[in-house]
Amino acid sequence: MKNIQQAQEHFAALIEAQKKRVAAMRAEGDFIDYSKLDKLVIGVCGGDGIGPTITHEAERVLRFLLADEVAAGRVEFKEIDGLTIENRAACGKAIPDDVLAELKACHVILKGPTTTPRAGDEWPNIESANVAMRKELDLFANVRPVKVPEEGIDWTFFRENTEGAYTLGSCGFETEDGISIDFTVTTTDGTERIAKLAYDYAHRNHKKRVSIVTKANIVKETDGKFLRICQQIGAQYPDIVTDDWYIDIMTAKLVDKKRRTDFSVFVLPNLYGDIITDEAAEFQGGVGTAGSGNIGKRYAMFEAIHGSAPRMVKEGRAQYADPCSMLRASVMLLSHIGRQAQADKLERALDICMFEEKALTVTGRDTGCTCEEFGDYVMRTISAL
């Protein structure tokens, strides 16, 4: 617990740290050009729980699709262990130093789910590995697509990744009077870059609407800044309609059959993006079917949007885990590194396997196929395209 003077010192230290982060943002160069690399290194980090199972299956499919480039030495897969909750707890860090060094030696990362301790858990109060990785590698944009053609749904969410409520989520404190305080942060530089990425995407892909989601009527300073800056960026794109919504009504409109097909591209702060993309994923078949990309200028990381499901491991069901989330993330990875033909093949195969032909189904139990069997099914389908 802190007294008022300690609280003031704590707050001052947080502000100084954010000033350094903003300075680093301003010093960034351009996005990496993957076409100019002699060798592209893909890190594969399984995480914990069912993470290693589903990540291994996605790696197997990626190796299948990139076999010629691997054989020619143009693509290398690098296995990275050490992001289990046991190892992170033993080190007392969200990402152990040696693991972080290995991650930074890669260009893109395929990452499985990781366990984040909650209050009352057996584990120490360490920061989320996801949050730490996004900060350490400056992966400022979390991009999550959701597509259900028969429902007219084609959404792409641009969730700011390095600010908002999550970036300082482990930096709060309790006062001597039993008052608990947490912090959220929004910067001009951070908001400008996520807004530009969202609008650039919309412009390049001929999307006609970008929806800004906040709670700026209540959270006036940080959400108000986010809304205002996004609107300023949007004004630079006269071909795109900009609208804005509060997070509570947006969650309702996504389930409104009359309105949800109006939406296309969303840009929103970290916490709201986390919540609403889980809701959106349900339309596609659940969070187990959804992947996401975490994009920065130097690094990119692709992952499932669901958790590590430790219960499945305890119950001996890990081999039945659904790999579709990691396979969808692999589609995004392939597209990001410029292998669009392979990305299109994998996406088409997943549509056939998940929604059309459905010769095998993953249920999470022995009532369905195993993770490996589904991976084999996907690769057979790719070969037949």
mmCIF file of C-alpha atoms in Angstrom:
data_model
loop_
_atom_site.group_PDB
_atom_site.id
_atom_site.type_symbol
_atom_site.label_atom_id
_atom_site.label_comp_id
_atom_site.label_asym_id
_atom_site.label_seq_id
_atom_site.Cartn_x
_atom_site.Cartn_y
_atom_site.Cartn_z
ATOM 1 C CA MET A 1 0.000 0.000 0.000
ATOM 2 C CA LYS A 2 1.138 3.548 -0.712
ATOM 3 C CA ASN A 3 0.696 6.889 0.999
ATOM 4 C CA ILE A 4 0.008 10.040 -1.028
ATOM 5 C CA GLN A 5 3.661 10.942 -1.493
ATOM 6 C CA GLN A 6 4.525 7.424 -2.674
ATOM 7 C CA ALA A 7 1.532 7.514 -5.042
ATOM 8 C CA GLN A 8 2.757 10.811 -6.524
ATOM 9 C CA GLU A 9 6.246 9.388 -7.066
ATOM 10 C CA HIS A 10 4.768 6.256 -8.626
ATOM 11 C CA PHE A 11 2.651 8.331 -11.009
ATOM 12 C CA ALA A 12 5.595 10.550 -11.948
ATOM 13 C CA ALA A 13 7.670 7.482 -12.828
ATOM 14 C CA LEU A 14 4.888 6.206 -15.084
ATOM 15 C CA ILE A 15 4.736 9.509 -16.933
ATOM 16 C CA GLU A 16 8.507 9.537 -17.451
ATOM 17 C CA ALA A 17 8.366 6.003 -18.838
ATOM 18 C CA GLN A 18 5.617 7.012 -21.271
ATOM 19 C CA LYS A 19 7.674 10.014 -22.408
ATOM 20 C CA LYS A 20 10.515 7.654 -23.299
ATOM 21 C CA ARG A 21 8.106 5.411 -25.176
ATOM 22 C CA VAL A 22 6.799 8.342 -27.215
ATOM 23 C CA ALA A 23 10.371 9.404 -28.034
ATOM 24 C CA ALA A 24 11.092 5.868 -29.264
ATOM 25 C CA MET A 25 7.978 5.940 -31.456
ATOM 26 C CA ARG A 26 9.117 9.184 -33.050
ATOM 27 C CA ALA A 27 12.518 7.663 -33.821
ATOM 28 C CA GLU A 28 11.084 4.664 -35.687
ATOM 29 C CA GLY A 29 11.942 4.083 -39.314
ATOM 30 C CA ASP A 30 9.787 2.629 -42.079
ATOM 31 C CA PHE A 31 8.155 -0.809 -42.162
ATOM 32 C CA ILE A 32 10.498 -3.695 -42.959
ATOM 33 C CA ASP A 33 10.582 -4.793 -46.608
ATOM 34 C CA TYR A 34 10.474 -8.598 -46.539
ATOM 35 C CA SER A 35 11.237 -8.853 -50.253
ATOM 36 C CA LYS A 36 14.746 -7.498 -49.624
ATOM 37 C CA LEU A 37 15.715 -10.138 -47.039
ATOM 38 C CA ASP A 38 18.188 -12.859 -47.995
ATOM 39 C CA LYS A 39 16.533 -15.125 -45.441
ATOM 40 C CA LEU A 40 13.244 -14.639 -43.633
ATOM 41 C CA VAL A 41 13.161 -16.108 -40.108
ATOM 42 C CA ILE A 42 9.811 -17.286 -38.744
ATOM 43 C CA GLY A 43 9.849 -17.844 -34.998
ATOM 44 C CA VAL A 44 7.481 -20.513 -33.647
ATOM 45 C CA CYS A 45 6.631 -20.092 -29.977
ATOM 46 C CA GLY A 46 4.125 -22.614 -28.649
ATOM 47 C CA GLY A 47 3.253 -20.933 -25.341
ATOM 48 C CA ASP A 48 1.508 -23.192 -22.849
ATOM 49 C CA GLY A 49 -1.712 -25.136 -22.317
ATOM 50 C CA ILE A 50 -2.986 -26.249 -25.717
ATOM 51 C CA GLY A 51 -0.672 -23.692 -27.338
ATOM 52 C CA PRO A 52 2.136 -26.096 -28.316
ATOM 53 C CA THR A 53 -0.358 -28.526 -29.869
ATOM 54 C CA ILE A 54 -2.163 -26.075 -32.126
ATOM 55 C CA THR A 55 0.967 -24.052 -32.916
ATOM 56 C CA HIS A 56 2.845 -27.171 -34.019
ATOM 57 C CA GLU A 57 -0.009 -28.011 -36.375
ATOM 58 C CA ALA A 58 0.042 -24.527 -37.895
ATOM 59 C CA GLU A 59 3.812 -24.757 -38.313
ATOM 60 C CA ARG A 60 3.415 -28.095 -40.074
ATOM 61 C CA VAL A 61 0.984 -26.547 -42.575
ATOM 62 C CA LEU A 62 3.226 -23.508 -43.069
ATOM 63 C CA ARG A 63 6.223 -25.737 -43.745
ATOM 64 C CA PHE A 64 4.113 -27.618 -46.294
ATOM 65 C CA LEU A 65 3.180 -24.391 -48.083
ATOM 66 C CA LEU A 66 6.707 -22.927 -47.944
ATOM 67 C CA ALA A 67 8.611 -26.162 -48.585
ATOM 68 C CA ASP A 68 10.420 -24.893 -51.692
ATOM 69 C CA GLU A 69 11.631 -21.728 -49.969
ATOM 70 C CA VAL A 70 12.747 -23.653 -46.879
ATOM 71 C CA ALA A 71 14.692 -26.072 -49.078
ATOM 72 C CA ALA A 72 16.322 -23.147 -50.906
ATOM 73 C CA GLY A 73 17.317 -21.475 -47.623
ATOM 74 C CA ARG A 74 15.136 -18.410 -48.174
ATOM 75 C CA VAL A 75 12.859 -19.188 -45.224
ATOM 76 C CA GLU A 76 13.919 -20.582 -41.849
ATOM 77 C CA PHE A 77 11.726 -21.758 -38.981
ATOM 78 C CA LYS A 78 13.138 -21.131 -35.503
ATOM 79 C CA GLU A 79 11.659 -23.011 -32.529
ATOM 80 C CA ILE A 80 11.414 -20.905 -29.366
ATOM 81 C CA ASP A 81 10.560 -22.431 -26.001
ATOM 82 C CA GLY A 82 10.294 -20.762 -22.639
ATOM 83 C CA LEU A 83 6.944 -18.953 -22.634
ATOM 84 C CA THR A 84 5.242 -21.482 -20.373
ATOM 85 C CA ILE A 85 3.666 -20.068 -17.233
ATOM 86 C CA GLU A 86 6.018 -22.243 -15.158
ATOM 87 C CA ASN A 87 9.144 -20.743 -16.732
ATOM 88 C CA ARG A 88 7.811 -17.192 -16.680
ATOM 89 C CA ALA A 89 6.848 -17.533 -13.013
ATOM 90 C CA ALA A 90 10.247 -18.987 -12.123
ATOM 91 C CA CYS A 91 11.971 -16.036 -13.820
ATOM 92 C CA GLY A 92 9.511 -13.528 -12.399
ATOM 93 C CA LYS A 93 9.075 -11.974 -15.842
ATOM 94 C CA ALA A 94 6.342 -11.872 -18.472
ATOM 95 C CA ILE A 95 9.018 -12.779 -21.037
ATOM 96 C CA PRO A 96 12.342 -14.169 -19.765
ATOM 97 C CA ASP A 97 15.380 -12.302 -21.114
ATOM 98 C CA ASP A 98 16.733 -15.247 -23.126
ATOM 99 C CA VAL A 99 13.337 -15.845 -24.749
ATOM 100 C CA LEU A 100 13.001 -12.170 -25.643
ATOM 101 C CA ALA A 101 16.439 -12.254 -27.301
ATOM 102 C CA GLU A 102 15.357 -15.246 -29.394
ATOM 103 C CA LEU A 103 12.133 -13.500 -30.410
ATOM 104 C CA LYS A 104 14.053 -10.417 -31.504
ATOM 105 C CA ALA A 105 16.232 -12.583 -33.739
ATOM 106 C CA CYS A 106 13.156 -13.378 -35.873
ATOM 107 C CA HIS A 107 11.289 -11.296 -38.434
ATOM 108 C CA VAL A 108 7.814 -12.686 -37.798
ATOM 109 C CA ILE A 109 6.514 -14.878 -34.998
ATOM 110 C CA LEU A 110 3.808 -17.526 -34.849
ATOM 111 C CA LYS A 111 2.794 -17.623 -31.191
ATOM 112 C CA GLY A 112 0.519 -19.968 -29.292
ATOM 113 C CA PRO A 113 -1.717 -18.930 -26.374
ATOM 114 C CA THR A 114 -0.096 -18.170 -23.007
ATOM 115 C CA THR A 115 -1.576 -18.235 -19.515
ATOM 116 C CA THR A 116 -1.958 -14.880 -17.750
ATOM 117 C CA PRO A 117 -2.204 -15.077 -13.923
ATOM 118 C CA ARG A 118 -5.264 -13.582 -12.283
ATOM 119 C CA ALA A 119 -5.700 -12.327 -8.746
ATOM 120 C CA GLY A 120 -6.022 -15.354 -6.480
ATOM 121 C CA ASP A 121 -4.179 -17.727 -8.832
ATOM 122 C CA GLU A 122 -1.275 -19.865 -7.667
ATOM 123 C CA TRP A 123 1.063 -17.892 -9.919
ATOM 124 C CA PRO A 124 2.823 -14.601 -9.079
ATOM 125 C CA ASN A 125 1.403 -11.350 -10.444
ATOM 126 C CA ILE A 126 3.430 -11.162 -13.649
ATOM 127 C CA GLU A 127 2.334 -9.169 -16.674
ATOM 128 C CA SER A 128 0.615 -10.835 -19.617
ATOM 129 C CA ALA A 129 3.176 -12.259 -22.052
ATOM 130 C CA ASN A 130 1.070 -10.904 -24.910
ATOM 131 C CA VAL A 131 1.044 -7.390 -23.498
ATOM 132 C CA ALA A 132 4.786 -7.550 -22.790
ATOM 133 C CA MET A 133 5.589 -8.821 -26.283
ATOM 134 C CA ARG A 134 3.512 -6.111 -27.905
ATOM 135 C CA LYS A 135 5.361 -3.480 -25.884
ATOM 136 C CA GLU A 136 8.858 -4.952 -26.282
ATOM 137 C CA LEU A 137 8.495 -5.427 -30.053
ATOM 138 C CA ASP A 138 6.287 -2.334 -30.460
ATOM 139 C CA LEU A 139 3.502 -4.319 -32.117
ATOM 140 C CA PHE A 140 1.118 -1.404 -32.076
ATOM 141 C CA ALA A 141 -1.688 -2.801 -34.244
ATOM 142 C CA ASN A 142 -3.752 -5.870 -33.478
ATOM 143 C CA VAL A 143 -5.583 -6.773 -36.686
ATOM 144 C CA ARG A 144 -8.477 -9.218 -36.447
ATOM 145 C CA PRO A 145 -10.610 -10.154 -39.479
ATOM 146 C CA VAL A 146 -14.029 -11.786 -39.196
ATOM 147 C CA LYS A 147 -15.780 -13.020 -42.322
ATOM 148 C CA VAL A 148 -19.101 -14.852 -42.697
ATOM 149 C CA PRO A 149 -20.147 -14.503 -46.371
ATOM 150 C CA GLU A 150 -23.601 -16.019 -45.981
ATOM 151 C CA GLU A 151 -24.411 -13.427 -43.295
ATOM 152 C CA GLY A 152 -22.959 -10.501 -45.236
ATOM 153 C CA ILE A 153 -20.280 -10.031 -42.558
ATOM 154 C CA ASP A 154 -16.846 -8.814 -43.656
ATOM 155 C CA TRP A 155 -15.226 -6.985 -40.727
ATOM 156 C CA THR A 156 -11.642 -6.010 -39.990
ATOM 157 C CA PHE A 157 -10.772 -4.676 -36.536
ATOM 158 C CA PHE A 158 -7.736 -2.471 -35.883
ATOM 159 C CA ARG A 159 -7.196 -2.591 -32.137
ATOM 160 C CA GLU A 160 -4.510 -0.322 -30.686
ATOM 161 C CA ASN A 161 -2.117 -2.674 -28.964
ATOM 162 C CA THR A 162 0.366 -0.736 -26.856
ATOM 163 C CA GLU A 163 -1.704 1.855 -24.994
ATOM 164 C CA GLY A 164 -5.083 2.081 -23.290
ATOM 165 C CA ALA A 165 -5.945 0.186 -20.126
ATOM 166 C CA TYR A 166 -3.708 -2.818 -20.760
ATOM 167 C CA THR A 167 -0.303 -1.214 -21.126
ATOM 168 C CA LEU A 168 -0.296 -0.033 -17.486
ATOM 169 C CA GLY A 169 -2.508 -2.828 -16.202
ATOM 170 C CA SER A 170 0.100 -4.118 -13.752
ATOM 171 C CA CYS A 171 1.174 -0.627 -12.602
ATOM 172 C CA GLY A 172 -1.732 0.310 -10.366
ATOM 173 C CA PHE A 173 -1.598 0.506 -6.585
ATOM 174 C CA GLU A 174 -3.660 0.561 -3.409
ATOM 175 C CA THR A 175 -3.507 3.422 -0.932
ATOM 176 C CA GLU A 176 -3.405 3.177 2.830
ATOM 177 C CA ASP A 177 -7.127 3.952 2.869
ATOM 178 C CA GLY A 178 -7.945 0.893 0.755
ATOM 179 C CA ILE A 179 -8.423 2.840 -2.485
ATOM 180 C CA SER A 180 -7.195 0.942 -5.552
ATOM 181 C CA ILE A 181 -6.086 2.930 -8.599
ATOM 182 C CA ASP A 182 -5.315 1.770 -12.134
ATOM 183 C CA PHE A 183 -4.187 3.787 -15.146
ATOM 184 C CA THR A 184 -4.891 4.119 -18.849
ATOM 185 C CA VAL A 185 -2.860 6.055 -21.399
ATOM 186 C CA THR A 186 -3.500 7.510 -24.857
ATOM 187 C CA THR A 187 -0.826 9.374 -26.808
ATOM 188 C CA THR A 188 -1.059 11.489 -29.932
ATOM 189 C CA ASP A 189 1.680 9.503 -31.698
ATOM 190 C CA GLY A 190 0.216 6.140 -30.754
ATOM 191 C CA THR A 191 -3.277 7.040 -31.894
ATOM 192 C CA GLU A 192 -2.111 8.591 -35.161
ATOM 193 C CA ARG A 193 -0.253 5.480 -36.268
ATOM 194 C CA ILE A 194 -3.107 3.032 -35.568
ATOM 195 C CA ALA A 195 -5.590 5.355 -37.275
ATOM 196 C CA LYS A 196 -3.347 5.739 -40.339
ATOM 197 C CA LEU A 197 -2.908 1.975 -40.589
ATOM 198 C CA ALA A 198 -6.674 1.409 -40.427
ATOM 199 C CA TYR A 199 -7.497 4.067 -43.013
ATOM 200 C CA ASP A 200 -4.656 2.997 -45.314
ATOM 201 C CA TYR A 201 -5.992 -0.568 -45.169
ATOM 202 C CA ALA A 202 -9.511 0.625 -45.950
ATOM 203 C CA HIS A 203 -8.282 2.748 -48.852
ATOM 204 C CA ARG A 204 -6.110 -0.017 -50.372
ATOM 205 C CA ASN A 205 -8.861 -2.612 -50.081
ATOM 206 C CA HIS A 206 -11.661 -0.362 -51.339
ATOM 207 C CA LYS A 207 -13.511 -0.374 -48.028
ATOM 208 C CA LYS A 208 -15.981 2.489 -47.792
ATOM 209 C CA ARG A 209 -16.457 2.891 -44.039
ATOM 210 C CA VAL A 210 -14.288 3.167 -40.937
ATOM 211 C CA SER A 211 -16.025 3.101 -37.563
ATOM 212 C CA ILE A 212 -14.272 4.598 -34.520
ATOM 213 C CA VAL A 213 -15.295 2.922 -31.245
ATOM 214 C CA THR A 214 -14.745 4.609 -27.856
ATOM 215 C CA LYS A 215 -16.557 5.679 -24.702
ATOM 216 C CA ALA A 216 -15.595 9.310 -25.236
ATOM 217 C CA ASN A 217 -18.802 10.646 -23.677
ATOM 218 C CA ILE A 218 -17.679 9.294 -20.284
ATOM 219 C CA VAL A 219 -13.906 8.736 -20.525
ATOM 220 C CA LYS A 220 -13.338 12.220 -21.847
ATOM 221 C CA GLU A 221 -9.571 12.741 -21.836
ATOM 222 C CA THR A 222 -8.089 9.494 -23.188
ATOM 223 C CA ASP A 223 -11.048 8.210 -25.230
ATOM 224 C CA GLY A 224 -11.807 11.774 -26.277
ATOM 225 C CA LYS A 225 -8.272 12.144 -27.667
ATOM 226 C CA PHE A 226 -8.517 8.803 -29.477
ATOM 227 C CA LEU A 227 -11.793 9.815 -31.140
ATOM 228 C CA ARG A 228 -10.606 13.294 -32.073
ATOM 229 C CA ILE A 229 -7.331 12.143 -33.636
ATOM 230 C CA CYS A 230 -8.961 9.307 -35.571
ATOM 231 C CA GLN A 231 -11.475 11.776 -36.967
ATOM 232 C CA GLN A 232 -8.621 14.081 -38.022
ATOM 233 C CA ILE A 233 -6.896 11.216 -39.843
ATOM 234 C CA GLY A 234 -10.194 10.177 -41.408
ATOM 235 C CA ALA A 235 -10.632 13.656 -42.878
ATOM 236 C CA GLN A 236 -7.571 12.931 -45.030
ATOM 237 C CA TYR A 237 -9.478 10.112 -46.793
ATOM 238 C CA PRO A 238 -12.465 11.703 -48.570
ATOM 239 C CA ASP A 239 -13.294 8.399 -50.266
ATOM 240 C CA ILE A 240 -14.084 6.797 -46.898
ATOM 241 C CA VAL A 241 -17.066 7.456 -44.647
ATOM 242 C CA THR A 242 -16.110 7.890 -40.986
ATOM 243 C CA ASP A 243 -18.586 7.293 -38.197
ATOM 244 C CA ASP A 244 -18.123 6.823 -34.462
ATOM 245 C CA TRP A 245 -19.858 4.651 -31.902
ATOM 246 C CA TYR A 246 -19.729 4.086 -28.163
ATOM 247 C CA ILE A 247 -18.523 0.638 -27.202
ATOM 248 C CA ASP A 248 -21.730 -0.375 -25.420
ATOM 249 C CA ILE A 249 -24.057 0.332 -28.347
ATOM 250 C CA MET A 250 -21.572 -1.135 -30.825
ATOM 251 C CA THR A 251 -21.712 -4.489 -29.038
ATOM 252 C CA ALA A 252 -25.473 -4.368 -29.586
ATOM 253 C CA LYS A 253 -25.293 -3.320 -33.224
ATOM 254 C CA LEU A 254 -23.047 -6.234 -34.129
ATOM 255 C CA VAL A 255 -25.919 -8.583 -33.286
ATOM 256 C CA ASP A 256 -28.470 -6.416 -35.109
ATOM 257 C CA LYS A 257 -29.065 -8.196 -38.414
ATOM 258 C CA LYS A 258 -30.375 -4.992 -39.991
ATOM 259 C CA ARG A 259 -27.297 -2.930 -39.131
ATOM 260 C CA ARG A 260 -24.284 -5.217 -38.787
ATOM 261 C CA THR A 261 -23.710 -5.569 -42.518
ATOM 262 C CA ASP A 262 -23.168 -1.783 -42.686
ATOM 263 C CA PHE A 263 -19.853 -2.086 -40.860
ATOM 264 C CA SER A 264 -16.518 -2.788 -42.490
ATOM 265 C CA VAL A 265 -13.351 -1.489 -40.769
ATOM 266 C CA PHE A 266 -13.140 -0.632 -37.073
ATOM 267 C CA VAL A 267 -10.459 1.251 -35.147
ATOM 268 C CA LEU A 268 -10.566 1.215 -31.363
ATOM 269 C CA PRO A 269 -8.525 1.293 -28.139
ATOM 270 C CA ASN A 270 -7.024 -1.792 -26.579
ATOM 271 C CA LEU A 271 -9.601 -2.900 -23.986
ATOM 272 C CA TYR A 272 -12.639 -2.334 -26.194
ATOM 273 C CA GLY A 273 -10.939 -4.113 -29.069
ATOM 274 C CA ASP A 274 -10.234 -7.158 -26.922
ATOM 275 C CA ILE A 275 -13.868 -7.446 -25.862
ATOM 276 C CA ILE A 276 -15.622 -6.751 -29.130
ATOM 277 C CA THR A 277 -13.445 -8.981 -31.307
ATOM 278 C CA ASP A 278 -14.317 -11.959 -29.113
ATOM 279 C CA GLU A 279 -17.979 -11.131 -29.683
ATOM 280 C CA ALA A 280 -17.385 -10.762 -33.417
ATOM 281 C CA ALA A 281 -15.545 -14.092 -33.598
ATOM 282 C CA GLU A 282 -18.697 -15.882 -32.415
ATOM 283 C CA PHE A 283 -20.347 -15.146 -35.739
ATOM 284 C CA GLN A 284 -17.516 -17.011 -37.483
ATOM 285 C CA GLY A 285 -17.777 -20.041 -35.226
ATOM 286 C CA GLY A 286 -16.193 -18.900 -31.963
ATOM 287 C CA VAL A 287 -12.851 -17.648 -30.735
ATOM 288 C CA GLY A 288 -11.350 -21.041 -31.578
ATOM 289 C CA THR A 289 -11.717 -20.176 -35.278
ATOM 290 C CA ALA A 290 -10.223 -16.685 -35.204
ATOM 291 C CA GLY A 291 -6.636 -15.586 -35.685
ATOM 292 C CA SER A 292 -5.028 -12.206 -35.354
ATOM 293 C CA GLY A 293 -1.982 -10.269 -36.449
ATOM 294 C CA ASN A 294 0.092 -7.970 -34.270
ATOM 295 C CA ILE A 295 1.873 -5.543 -36.543
ATOM 296 C CA GLY A 296 4.823 -3.250 -35.930
ATOM 297 C CA LYS A 297 7.375 -1.627 -38.201
ATOM 298 C CA ARG A 298 10.204 -4.072 -37.436
ATOM 299 C CA TYR A 299 8.398 -7.157 -36.100
ATOM 300 C CA ALA A 300 5.065 -8.908 -36.528
ATOM 301 C CA MET A 301 3.461 -11.632 -34.422
ATOM 302 C CA PHE A 302 0.492 -13.819 -35.346
ATOM 303 C CA GLU A 303 -1.626 -15.727 -32.849
ATOM 304 C CA ALA A 304 -4.983 -17.152 -31.857
ATOM 305 C CA ILE A 305 -7.337 -14.810 -30.012
ATOM 306 C CA HIS A 306 -8.351 -17.392 -27.393
ATOM 307 C CA GLY A 307 -6.607 -18.503 -24.218
ATOM 308 C CA SER A 308 -4.449 -21.486 -23.340
ATOM 309 C CA ALA A 309 -7.299 -23.747 -22.152
ATOM 310 C CA PRO A 310 -5.370 -25.445 -19.303
ATOM 311 C CA ARG A 311 -8.473 -27.457 -18.436
ATOM 312 C CA MET A 312 -8.227 -29.338 -21.734
ATOM 313 C CA VAL A 313 -4.663 -30.321 -20.862
ATOM 314 C CA LYS A 314 -5.626 -31.432 -17.332
ATOM 315 C CA GLU A 315 -8.440 -33.537 -18.771
ATOM 316 C CA GLY A 316 -6.130 -35.140 -21.342
ATOM 317 C CA ARG A 317 -7.880 -33.566 -24.338
ATOM 318 C CA ALA A 318 -5.096 -31.390 -25.765
ATOM 319 C CA GLN A 319 -4.744 -33.590 -28.850
ATOM 320 C CA TYR A 320 -8.344 -32.705 -29.761
ATOM 321 C CA ALA A 321 -7.763 -28.938 -29.655
ATOM 322 C CA ASP A 322 -8.991 -26.985 -32.667
ATOM 323 C CA PRO A 323 -6.056 -25.605 -34.727
ATOM 324 C CA CYS A 324 -8.244 -23.341 -36.883
ATOM 325 C CA SER A 325 -7.407 -20.193 -34.933
ATOM 326 C CA MET A 326 -3.694 -20.702 -35.527
ATOM 327 C CA LEU A 327 -4.296 -21.688 -39.131
ATOM 328 C CA ARG A 328 -6.286 -18.479 -39.684
ATOM 329 C CA ALA A 329 -3.408 -16.584 -38.076
ATOM 330 C CA SER A 330 -1.084 -18.361 -40.504
ATOM 331 C CA VAL A 331 -3.104 -16.978 -43.414
ATOM 332 C CA MET A 332 -2.411 -13.488 -42.090
ATOM 333 C CA LEU A 333 1.273 -14.299 -41.574
ATOM 334 C CA LEU A 334 1.672 -15.496 -45.162
ATOM 335 C CA SER A 335 -0.074 -12.418 -46.517
ATOM 336 C CA HIS A 336 2.024 -10.110 -44.348
ATOM 337 C CA ILE A 337 5.330 -11.519 -45.612
ATOM 338 C CA GLY A 338 4.218 -11.242 -49.238
ATOM 339 C CA ARG A 339 3.344 -14.889 -49.871
ATOM 340 C CA GLN A 340 -0.175 -14.046 -51.011
ATOM 341 C CA ALA A 341 -0.627 -17.060 -53.286
ATOM 342 C CA GLN A 342 0.043 -19.425 -50.366
ATOM 343 C CA ALA A 343 -2.170 -17.324 -48.092
ATOM 344 C CA ASP A 344 -5.040 -17.560 -50.576
ATOM 345 C CA LYS A 345 -4.638 -21.327 -50.855
ATOM 346 C CA LEU A 346 -4.700 -21.803 -47.093
ATOM 347 C CA GLU A 347 -7.688 -19.499 -46.659
ATOM 348 C CA ARG A 348 -9.623 -21.311 -49.374
ATOM 349 C CA ALA A 349 -8.756 -24.710 -47.890
ATOM 350 C CA LEU A 350 -9.938 -23.582 -44.456
ATOM 351 C CA ASP A 351 -13.232 -22.344 -45.881
ATOM 352 C CA ILE A 352 -13.751 -25.749 -47.512
ATOM 353 C CA CYS A 353 -12.758 -27.741 -44.422
ATOM 354 C CA MET A 354 -14.583 -25.595 -41.868
ATOM 355 C CA PHE A 355 -17.739 -24.470 -43.660
ATOM 356 C CA GLU A 356 -18.357 -26.307 -46.918
ATOM 357 C CA GLU A 357 -17.180 -29.901 -47.172
ATOM 358 C CA LYS A 358 -16.654 -30.500 -43.428
ATOM 359 C CA ALA A 359 -15.417 -34.073 -43.876
ATOM 360 C CA LEU A 360 -13.804 -33.827 -40.433
ATOM 361 C CA THR A 361 -14.895 -31.782 -37.431
ATOM 362 C CA VAL A 362 -12.920 -30.701 -34.388
ATOM 363 C CA THR A 363 -15.039 -30.761 -31.229
ATOM 364 C CA GLY A 364 -12.374 -30.525 -28.527
ATOM 365 C CA ARG A 365 -13.179 -34.082 -27.461
ATOM 366 C CA ASP A 366 -12.902 -37.614 -28.827
ATOM 367 C CA THR A 367 -16.261 -37.063 -30.537
ATOM 368 C CA GLY A 368 -14.314 -35.261 -33.263
ATOM 369 C CA CYS A 369 -11.003 -35.586 -35.033
ATOM 370 C CA THR A 370 -7.624 -34.777 -33.525
ATOM 371 C CA CYS A 371 -5.699 -31.583 -34.179
ATOM 372 C CA GLU A 372 -3.220 -33.504 -36.333
ATOM 373 C CA GLU A 373 -5.957 -35.217 -38.343
ATOM 374 C CA PHE A 374 -7.493 -31.842 -39.133
ATOM 375 C CA GLY A 375 -4.091 -30.515 -40.214
ATOM 376 C CA ASP A 376 -3.730 -33.481 -42.578
ATOM 377 C CA TYR A 377 -7.207 -32.727 -43.929
ATOM 378 C CA VAL A 378 -6.249 -29.101 -44.620
ATOM 379 C CA MET A 379 -3.056 -30.121 -46.436
ATOM 380 C CA ARG A 380 -4.922 -32.680 -48.563
ATOM 381 C CA THR A 381 -7.389 -29.969 -49.481
ATOM 382 C CA ILE A 382 -4.582 -27.556 -50.411
ATOM 383 C CA SER A 383 -3.039 -30.207 -52.654
ATOM 384 C CA ALA A 384 -6.369 -30.679 -54.435
ATOM 385 C CA LEU A 385 -6.847 -26.979 -55.217
#
